[in-house]
Short mmCIF file of N, CA and C in Angstrom, two decimals:
data_model
loop_
_atom_site.label_atom_id
_atom_site.label_comp_id
_atom_site.label_asym_id
_atom_site.label_seq_id
_atom_site.Cartn_x
_atom_site.Cartn_y
_atom_site.Cartn_z
N MET O 292 -25.69 12.17 -33.74
CA MET O 292 -25.22 10.77 -33.60
C MET O 292 -23.81 10.74 -33.45
N LEU O 293 -23.11 11.58 -34.28
CA LEU O 293 -21.54 11.51 -34.14
C LEU O 293 -21.21 12.02 -32.78
N GLU O 294 -22.01 13.09 -32.34
CA GLU O 294 -21.51 13.66 -30.85
C GLU O 294 -21.68 12.55 -29.95
N GLY O 295 -22.70 11.73 -29.84
CA GLY O 295 -22.59 10.61 -28.77
C GLY O 295 -21.51 9.64 -28.86
N VAL O 296 -21.13 9.26 -30.15
CA VAL O 296 -19.81 8.62 -30.34
C VAL O 296 -18.69 9.25 -29.78
N THR O 297 -18.52 10.44 -29.97
CA THR O 297 -17.33 11.09 -29.51
C THR O 297 -17.24 11.18 -27.93
N GLU O 298 -18.44 11.45 -27.24
CA GLU O 298 -18.63 11.40 -25.89
C GLU O 298 -18.32 10.05 -25.24
N LYS O 299 -18.73 8.98 -26.01
CA LYS O 299 -18.43 7.56 -25.49
C LYS O 299 -16.95 7.32 -25.46
N ASN O 300 -16.39 7.76 -26.74
CA ASN O 300 -14.88 7.46 -26.88
C ASN O 300 -14.01 8.19 -25.84
N THR O 301 -14.67 9.33 -25.54
CA THR O 301 -13.84 10.26 -24.61
C THR O 301 -14.01 9.62 -23.14
N ALA O 302 -15.14 9.22 -22.80
CA ALA O 302 -15.38 8.34 -21.52
C ALA O 302 -14.53 7.23 -21.28
N VAL O 303 -14.34 6.44 -22.45
CA VAL O 303 -13.57 5.29 -22.34
C VAL O 303 -12.01 5.59 -22.19
N GLY O 304 -11.75 6.69 -23.01
CA GLY O 304 -10.33 7.06 -22.82
C GLY O 304 -9.92 7.57 -21.49
N THR O 305 -10.90 8.28 -20.79
CA THR O 305 -10.83 8.71 -19.51
C THR O 305 -10.54 7.64 -18.44
N ARG O 306 -11.42 6.43 -18.63
CA ARG O 306 -11.15 5.47 -17.72
C ARG O 306 -9.79 4.74 -17.92
N SER O 307 -9.38 4.50 -19.11
CA SER O 307 -8.20 4.01 -19.35
C SER O 307 -6.89 4.86 -18.74
N VAL O 308 -6.96 6.12 -18.80
CA VAL O 308 -6.00 6.98 -18.11
C VAL O 308 -6.13 6.71 -16.76
N GLU O 309 -7.26 6.73 -16.12
CA GLU O 309 -7.54 6.70 -14.64
C GLU O 309 -6.88 5.24 -14.28
N ALA O 310 -7.19 4.18 -14.95
CA ALA O 310 -6.54 2.86 -14.62
C ALA O 310 -5.09 2.92 -14.60
N GLN O 311 -4.56 3.55 -15.65
CA GLN O 311 -2.98 3.52 -15.62
C GLN O 311 -2.44 4.33 -14.49
N ARG O 312 -3.12 5.48 -14.12
CA ARG O 312 -2.77 6.27 -13.08
C ARG O 312 -2.71 5.49 -11.85
N ASP O 313 -3.96 4.70 -11.53
CA ASP O 313 -3.97 4.04 -10.35
C ASP O 313 -3.04 2.74 -10.24
N SER O 314 -2.56 2.24 -11.48
CA SER O 314 -1.76 1.03 -11.28
C SER O 314 -0.40 1.31 -10.69
N ILE O 315 0.04 0.33 -10.07
CA ILE O 315 1.28 0.33 -9.31
C ILE O 315 2.46 0.29 -10.35
N ASP O 316 3.55 0.89 -10.01
CA ASP O 316 4.82 0.87 -10.85
C ASP O 316 5.28 -0.60 -10.81
N PRO O 317 5.64 -1.09 -11.88
CA PRO O 317 6.33 -2.43 -11.89
C PRO O 317 7.41 -2.68 -10.86
N ALA O 318 8.23 -1.55 -10.71
CA ALA O 318 9.49 -1.85 -9.93
C ALA O 318 9.06 -1.98 -8.52
N VAL O 319 8.01 -1.23 -8.06
CA VAL O 319 7.50 -1.21 -6.67
C VAL O 319 6.81 -2.62 -6.50
N ASP O 320 6.06 -2.89 -7.52
CA ASP O 320 5.24 -4.32 -7.55
C ASP O 320 6.40 -5.41 -7.27
N ALA O 321 7.53 -5.39 -7.93
CA ALA O 321 8.47 -6.39 -7.70
C ALA O 321 9.19 -6.28 -6.38
N LEU O 322 9.47 -5.09 -5.75
CA LEU O 322 10.20 -5.07 -4.55
C LEU O 322 9.12 -5.57 -3.46
N VAL O 323 7.67 -5.35 -3.62
CA VAL O 323 6.80 -5.81 -2.54
C VAL O 323 6.76 -7.48 -2.64
N GLY O 324 6.65 -7.94 -3.89
CA GLY O 324 6.53 -9.44 -4.04
C GLY O 324 5.27 -10.05 -3.82
N GLU O 325 4.83 -10.47 -2.62
CA GLU O 325 3.62 -11.05 -2.33
C GLU O 325 2.49 -9.98 -1.86
N TRP O 326 1.38 -10.23 -2.57
CA TRP O 326 0.14 -9.16 -2.31
C TRP O 326 -0.96 -10.09 -1.86
N LEU O 327 -1.94 -9.39 -1.11
CA LEU O 327 -3.17 -9.92 -0.60
C LEU O 327 -4.41 -8.87 -1.00
N THR O 328 -5.50 -9.62 -1.56
CA THR O 328 -6.51 -8.88 -1.99
C THR O 328 -7.26 -8.34 -0.72
N LEU O 329 -8.19 -7.52 -0.69
CA LEU O 329 -9.02 -6.92 0.41
C LEU O 329 -9.82 -8.20 1.04
N PRO O 330 -10.47 -9.03 0.38
CA PRO O 330 -11.11 -10.06 0.89
C PRO O 330 -10.16 -10.96 1.63
N ASP O 331 -8.95 -11.29 1.06
CA ASP O 331 -7.94 -12.05 1.77
C ASP O 331 -7.63 -11.42 3.11
N VAL O 332 -7.42 -10.29 3.13
CA VAL O 332 -6.99 -9.38 4.47
C VAL O 332 -8.08 -9.69 5.45
N ALA O 333 -9.24 -9.41 4.98
CA ALA O 333 -10.41 -9.42 5.87
C ALA O 333 -10.55 -10.72 6.35
N GLU O 334 -10.30 -11.85 5.53
CA GLU O 334 -10.51 -13.24 6.02
C GLU O 334 -9.46 -13.49 7.20
N ARG O 335 -8.24 -13.02 6.84
CA ARG O 335 -7.07 -13.20 7.86
C ARG O 335 -7.49 -12.58 9.22
N PHE O 336 -8.21 -11.44 9.08
CA PHE O 336 -8.54 -10.54 10.26
C PHE O 336 -9.66 -10.95 10.94
N GLY O 337 -10.51 -11.84 10.33
CA GLY O 337 -11.79 -12.29 10.85
C GLY O 337 -12.90 -11.14 10.88
N VAL O 338 -12.77 -10.20 9.77
CA VAL O 338 -13.65 -8.97 9.68
C VAL O 338 -14.29 -8.99 8.28
N GLN O 339 -15.24 -7.97 8.10
CA GLN O 339 -15.89 -7.77 6.80
C GLN O 339 -14.89 -6.86 6.13
N VAL O 340 -14.88 -6.99 4.75
CA VAL O 340 -14.00 -6.17 3.99
C VAL O 340 -14.22 -4.55 4.34
N THR O 341 -15.50 -4.12 4.57
CA THR O 341 -15.77 -2.86 4.96
C THR O 341 -14.81 -2.43 6.08
N ARG O 342 -14.54 -3.25 6.92
CA ARG O 342 -13.49 -2.89 7.99
C ARG O 342 -12.26 -2.69 7.64
N ILE O 343 -11.68 -3.41 6.42
CA ILE O 343 -10.48 -3.28 5.87
C ILE O 343 -10.38 -1.96 5.11
N ARG O 344 -11.50 -1.75 4.59
CA ARG O 344 -11.45 -0.38 3.75
C ARG O 344 -11.25 0.88 4.74
N GLN O 345 -12.06 0.70 5.80
CA GLN O 345 -11.89 1.80 6.89
C GLN O 345 -10.38 1.95 7.38
N LEU O 346 -9.75 0.76 7.50
CA LEU O 346 -8.28 0.87 8.06
C LEU O 346 -7.46 1.50 6.86
N LEU O 347 -7.92 1.50 5.50
CA LEU O 347 -7.30 2.08 4.45
C LEU O 347 -7.59 3.63 4.46
N ARG O 348 -8.85 3.89 4.69
CA ARG O 348 -9.06 5.35 4.92
C ARG O 348 -8.36 6.04 6.17
N ASP O 349 -8.40 5.29 7.28
CA ASP O 349 -7.61 5.77 8.48
C ASP O 349 -6.09 5.83 8.37
N ASN O 350 -5.53 5.34 7.08
CA ASN O 350 -4.07 5.33 6.85
C ASN O 350 -3.42 4.23 7.79
N GLN O 351 -4.07 3.36 8.22
CA GLN O 351 -3.42 2.21 8.86
C GLN O 351 -2.93 1.20 7.99
N LEU O 352 -3.29 1.17 6.72
CA LEU O 352 -2.82 0.22 5.76
C LEU O 352 -2.74 0.91 4.50
N ILE O 353 -1.97 0.28 3.43
CA ILE O 353 -1.89 0.85 2.15
C ILE O 353 -2.22 -0.11 1.28
N ALA O 354 -3.10 0.19 0.21
CA ALA O 354 -3.59 -0.84 -0.77
C ALA O 354 -3.30 -0.11 -2.15
N VAL O 355 -2.86 -0.84 -3.16
CA VAL O 355 -2.81 -0.27 -4.48
C VAL O 355 -3.57 -1.07 -5.21
N ARG O 356 -3.95 -0.45 -6.48
CA ARG O 356 -4.41 -1.31 -7.67
C ARG O 356 -3.35 -1.99 -8.53
N ARG O 357 -3.71 -3.19 -8.67
CA ARG O 357 -2.83 -3.96 -9.48
C ARG O 357 -3.41 -5.06 -10.05
N GLY O 358 -2.88 -5.95 -10.99
CA GLY O 358 -3.23 -6.97 -11.74
C GLY O 358 -4.21 -6.77 -12.86
N GLU O 359 -4.73 -7.63 -13.58
CA GLU O 359 -5.62 -7.26 -14.72
C GLU O 359 -6.80 -6.60 -14.48
N ASN O 360 -7.47 -6.91 -13.21
CA ASN O 360 -8.65 -6.25 -13.02
C ASN O 360 -8.54 -4.98 -12.06
N HIS O 361 -7.32 -4.69 -11.74
CA HIS O 361 -6.82 -3.44 -10.99
C HIS O 361 -7.56 -3.55 -9.72
N ALA O 362 -7.68 -4.69 -8.99
CA ALA O 362 -8.21 -4.77 -7.72
C ALA O 362 -7.32 -4.24 -6.59
N LEU O 363 -7.79 -3.85 -5.54
CA LEU O 363 -6.88 -3.36 -4.46
C LEU O 363 -6.20 -4.52 -3.82
N HIS O 364 -4.88 -4.13 -3.65
CA HIS O 364 -4.14 -5.27 -2.94
C HIS O 364 -3.42 -4.59 -1.92
N VAL O 365 -3.05 -5.45 -0.84
CA VAL O 365 -2.23 -4.99 0.42
C VAL O 365 -0.94 -5.87 0.41
N PRO O 366 0.08 -5.28 0.42
CA PRO O 366 1.45 -5.98 0.69
C PRO O 366 1.35 -7.06 1.82
N ALA O 367 1.56 -8.35 1.51
CA ALA O 367 1.38 -9.34 2.39
C ALA O 367 2.45 -9.21 3.57
N GLY O 368 3.41 -8.45 3.45
CA GLY O 368 4.47 -8.17 4.55
C GLY O 368 3.94 -7.37 5.54
N PHE O 369 2.83 -6.67 5.46
CA PHE O 369 2.03 -5.92 6.44
C PHE O 369 1.20 -6.59 7.52
N ILE O 370 1.14 -7.90 7.04
CA ILE O 370 0.18 -8.65 7.76
C ILE O 370 0.97 -9.84 8.61
N VAL O 371 0.58 -9.94 9.86
CA VAL O 371 1.20 -11.16 10.59
C VAL O 371 -0.11 -11.81 11.40
N GLU O 372 -0.22 -13.09 10.85
CA GLU O 372 -1.35 -13.74 11.38
C GLU O 372 -2.67 -13.00 11.13
N ASP O 373 -3.30 -12.44 12.33
CA ASP O 373 -4.59 -11.91 12.15
C ASP O 373 -4.64 -10.29 12.52
N HIS O 374 -3.49 -9.64 12.38
CA HIS O 374 -3.28 -8.31 12.57
C HIS O 374 -2.22 -7.65 11.76
N THR O 375 -2.16 -6.41 11.77
CA THR O 375 -0.91 -5.72 11.11
C THR O 375 0.36 -5.80 11.80
N VAL O 376 1.45 -5.59 11.16
CA VAL O 376 2.66 -5.56 11.83
C VAL O 376 2.83 -4.45 12.75
N LYS O 377 3.22 -4.71 14.10
CA LYS O 377 3.33 -3.72 15.09
C LYS O 377 4.43 -2.60 14.57
N GLY O 378 4.01 -1.39 14.73
CA GLY O 378 4.58 -0.26 14.25
C GLY O 378 4.34 0.32 12.91
N LEU O 379 3.52 -0.55 12.18
CA LEU O 379 3.26 0.00 10.81
C LEU O 379 2.42 1.24 10.77
N THR O 380 1.44 1.20 11.60
CA THR O 380 0.51 2.53 11.45
C THR O 380 1.43 3.89 11.79
N GLY O 381 2.18 3.91 12.75
CA GLY O 381 3.05 4.99 13.09
C GLY O 381 3.96 5.38 12.08
N THR O 382 4.45 4.24 11.41
CA THR O 382 5.50 4.36 10.39
C THR O 382 4.75 5.13 9.10
N LEU O 383 3.52 4.52 8.78
CA LEU O 383 2.79 5.11 7.65
C LEU O 383 2.52 6.56 7.90
N THR O 384 2.01 6.86 9.20
CA THR O 384 1.84 8.30 9.69
C THR O 384 2.89 9.18 9.40
N LEU O 385 4.20 8.69 9.56
CA LEU O 385 5.29 9.59 9.54
C LEU O 385 5.81 9.78 8.01
N LEU O 386 5.32 8.67 7.43
CA LEU O 386 5.59 8.89 5.84
C LEU O 386 4.65 9.72 5.21
N LYS O 387 3.39 9.79 5.55
CA LYS O 387 2.38 10.63 5.08
C LYS O 387 2.53 12.20 5.50
N ASP O 388 3.21 12.16 6.69
CA ASP O 388 3.57 13.51 7.29
C ASP O 388 4.74 14.11 6.29
N ALA O 389 5.50 13.28 5.80
CA ALA O 389 6.63 13.53 4.83
C ALA O 389 6.22 13.87 3.49
N LYS O 390 4.94 13.72 3.18
CA LYS O 390 4.23 14.02 1.96
C LYS O 390 4.58 12.80 0.87
N PHE O 391 4.66 11.57 1.50
CA PHE O 391 5.12 10.45 0.59
C PHE O 391 3.64 10.00 -0.06
N THR O 392 3.73 9.74 -1.26
CA THR O 392 2.57 9.16 -1.77
C THR O 392 2.52 7.67 -1.36
N ASP O 393 1.56 6.91 -1.61
CA ASP O 393 1.41 5.41 -1.27
C ASP O 393 2.46 4.73 -2.08
N ALA O 394 2.73 4.91 -3.28
CA ALA O 394 3.66 4.31 -4.00
C ALA O 394 4.94 4.58 -3.55
N GLU O 395 5.28 5.84 -3.20
CA GLU O 395 6.71 6.16 -2.45
C GLU O 395 6.91 5.56 -1.11
N ALA O 396 5.81 5.47 -0.36
CA ALA O 396 5.87 4.87 0.86
C ALA O 396 6.19 3.36 0.73
N LEU O 397 5.57 2.79 -0.21
CA LEU O 397 5.75 1.21 -0.41
C LEU O 397 7.26 1.08 -0.93
N ARG O 398 7.71 1.82 -1.88
CA ARG O 398 9.08 1.72 -2.31
C ARG O 398 10.10 2.01 -1.10
N TRP O 399 9.79 2.87 -0.14
CA TRP O 399 10.69 3.17 0.93
C TRP O 399 10.48 1.90 1.91
N LEU O 400 9.45 1.53 2.05
CA LEU O 400 9.26 0.38 3.24
C LEU O 400 9.90 -0.94 2.64
N PHE O 401 9.93 -1.19 1.44
CA PHE O 401 10.36 -2.40 0.77
C PHE O 401 11.88 -2.29 0.08
N THR O 402 12.44 -1.33 0.24
CA THR O 402 13.78 -1.09 -0.43
C THR O 402 14.86 -1.36 0.60
N PRO O 403 15.61 -2.22 0.47
CA PRO O 403 16.72 -2.74 1.35
C PRO O 403 17.59 -1.43 1.66
N ASP O 404 17.87 -1.34 3.16
CA ASP O 404 18.44 -0.24 3.79
C ASP O 404 19.78 -1.05 4.57
N ASP O 405 20.73 -0.87 4.15
CA ASP O 405 22.14 -1.61 4.76
C ASP O 405 22.23 -1.14 6.21
N SER O 406 21.79 0.00 6.72
CA SER O 406 22.14 0.51 7.97
C SER O 406 20.97 -0.25 8.96
N LEU O 407 19.86 -0.92 8.49
CA LEU O 407 19.01 -1.70 9.30
C LEU O 407 19.29 -2.92 9.94
N PRO O 408 20.02 -3.90 9.12
CA PRO O 408 20.08 -4.16 7.84
C PRO O 408 18.67 -4.87 7.33
N GLY O 409 18.49 -4.89 6.11
CA GLY O 409 17.05 -5.44 5.39
C GLY O 409 16.26 -4.37 5.11
N THR O 410 15.01 -4.62 4.77
CA THR O 410 14.11 -3.63 4.56
C THR O 410 13.34 -3.14 5.79
N PRO O 411 12.91 -1.83 5.75
CA PRO O 411 12.08 -1.31 6.85
C PRO O 411 10.89 -2.18 7.37
N VAL O 412 10.17 -2.90 6.27
CA VAL O 412 9.20 -3.83 6.75
C VAL O 412 9.81 -5.10 7.34
N GLN O 413 10.98 -5.52 6.95
CA GLN O 413 11.63 -6.72 7.88
C GLN O 413 11.95 -6.23 9.14
N ALA O 414 12.33 -5.06 9.34
CA ALA O 414 12.76 -4.71 10.65
C ALA O 414 11.33 -4.53 11.43
N LEU O 415 10.49 -4.03 10.83
CA LEU O 415 9.14 -3.83 11.68
C LEU O 415 8.61 -5.20 12.14
N ARG O 416 8.72 -6.21 11.29
CA ARG O 416 8.29 -7.49 11.46
C ARG O 416 9.17 -8.34 12.62
N GLU O 417 10.47 -7.74 12.78
CA GLU O 417 11.36 -8.21 13.76
C GLU O 417 11.29 -7.36 15.07
N ASN O 418 10.29 -6.48 15.08
CA ASN O 418 9.96 -5.74 16.31
C ASN O 418 11.20 -4.52 16.54
N ARG O 419 11.86 -4.18 15.32
CA ARG O 419 12.80 -3.07 15.47
C ARG O 419 12.09 -1.75 14.81
N GLY O 420 10.76 -1.50 15.29
CA GLY O 420 10.18 -0.29 14.77
C GLY O 420 10.75 0.93 15.17
N THR O 421 11.47 1.18 16.27
CA THR O 421 12.07 2.39 16.72
C THR O 421 13.14 2.85 15.73
N GLU O 422 13.84 1.93 15.07
CA GLU O 422 14.85 2.13 14.19
C GLU O 422 14.31 2.70 12.89
N VAL O 423 13.24 1.93 12.45
CA VAL O 423 12.45 2.30 11.28
C VAL O 423 11.77 3.74 11.42
N ARG O 424 11.15 4.05 12.64
CA ARG O 424 10.37 5.24 12.77
C ARG O 424 11.61 6.41 12.78
N ARG O 425 12.73 6.08 13.29
CA ARG O 425 13.71 7.02 13.38
C ARG O 425 14.13 7.57 11.96
N ARG O 426 14.38 6.54 11.00
CA ARG O 426 14.60 6.84 9.66
C ARG O 426 13.44 7.38 9.00
N ALA O 427 12.26 6.87 9.18
CA ALA O 427 11.11 7.79 8.64
C ALA O 427 11.04 9.21 9.09
N GLN O 428 11.47 9.51 10.36
CA GLN O 428 11.50 10.90 10.92
C GLN O 428 12.37 11.65 10.10
N ALA O 429 13.47 11.08 9.80
CA ALA O 429 14.52 11.89 8.93
C ALA O 429 14.20 12.31 7.58
N GLU O 430 12.96 11.66 7.08
CA GLU O 430 12.60 12.05 5.79
C GLU O 430 11.60 13.39 5.88
N LEU O 431 11.32 13.89 7.17
CA LEU O 431 10.44 15.02 7.32
C LEU O 431 11.23 16.22 6.92
#
């Protein structure tokens, strides 16, 4: 009987550690600001949530777990009307090649850069993707 209690407590403790590991750093959360759930993104794109999950697997989007229920969220800055920001996928690929984690990529994309000016995401939204990718390549 005692053995079962120990296993149950261990399993609960493991889930707690996993939830903490998957949670986004509050500083990055604050940098990003506005977030969208996967169903919200799917609705904007006019597709099923499974298609959004495929975009995540293909590294065309980044989602992190946040909030009380640790649901996956995508930065709203990545979305323009019914599609992703032009140049985002290439930039994410460069950051992955530079061994950035998703959290590090988000920090990089949403941290102000005086040489752009603004954040890399703002520059992508303003169709200045070449400048952003040049800076991302410098991270390699």
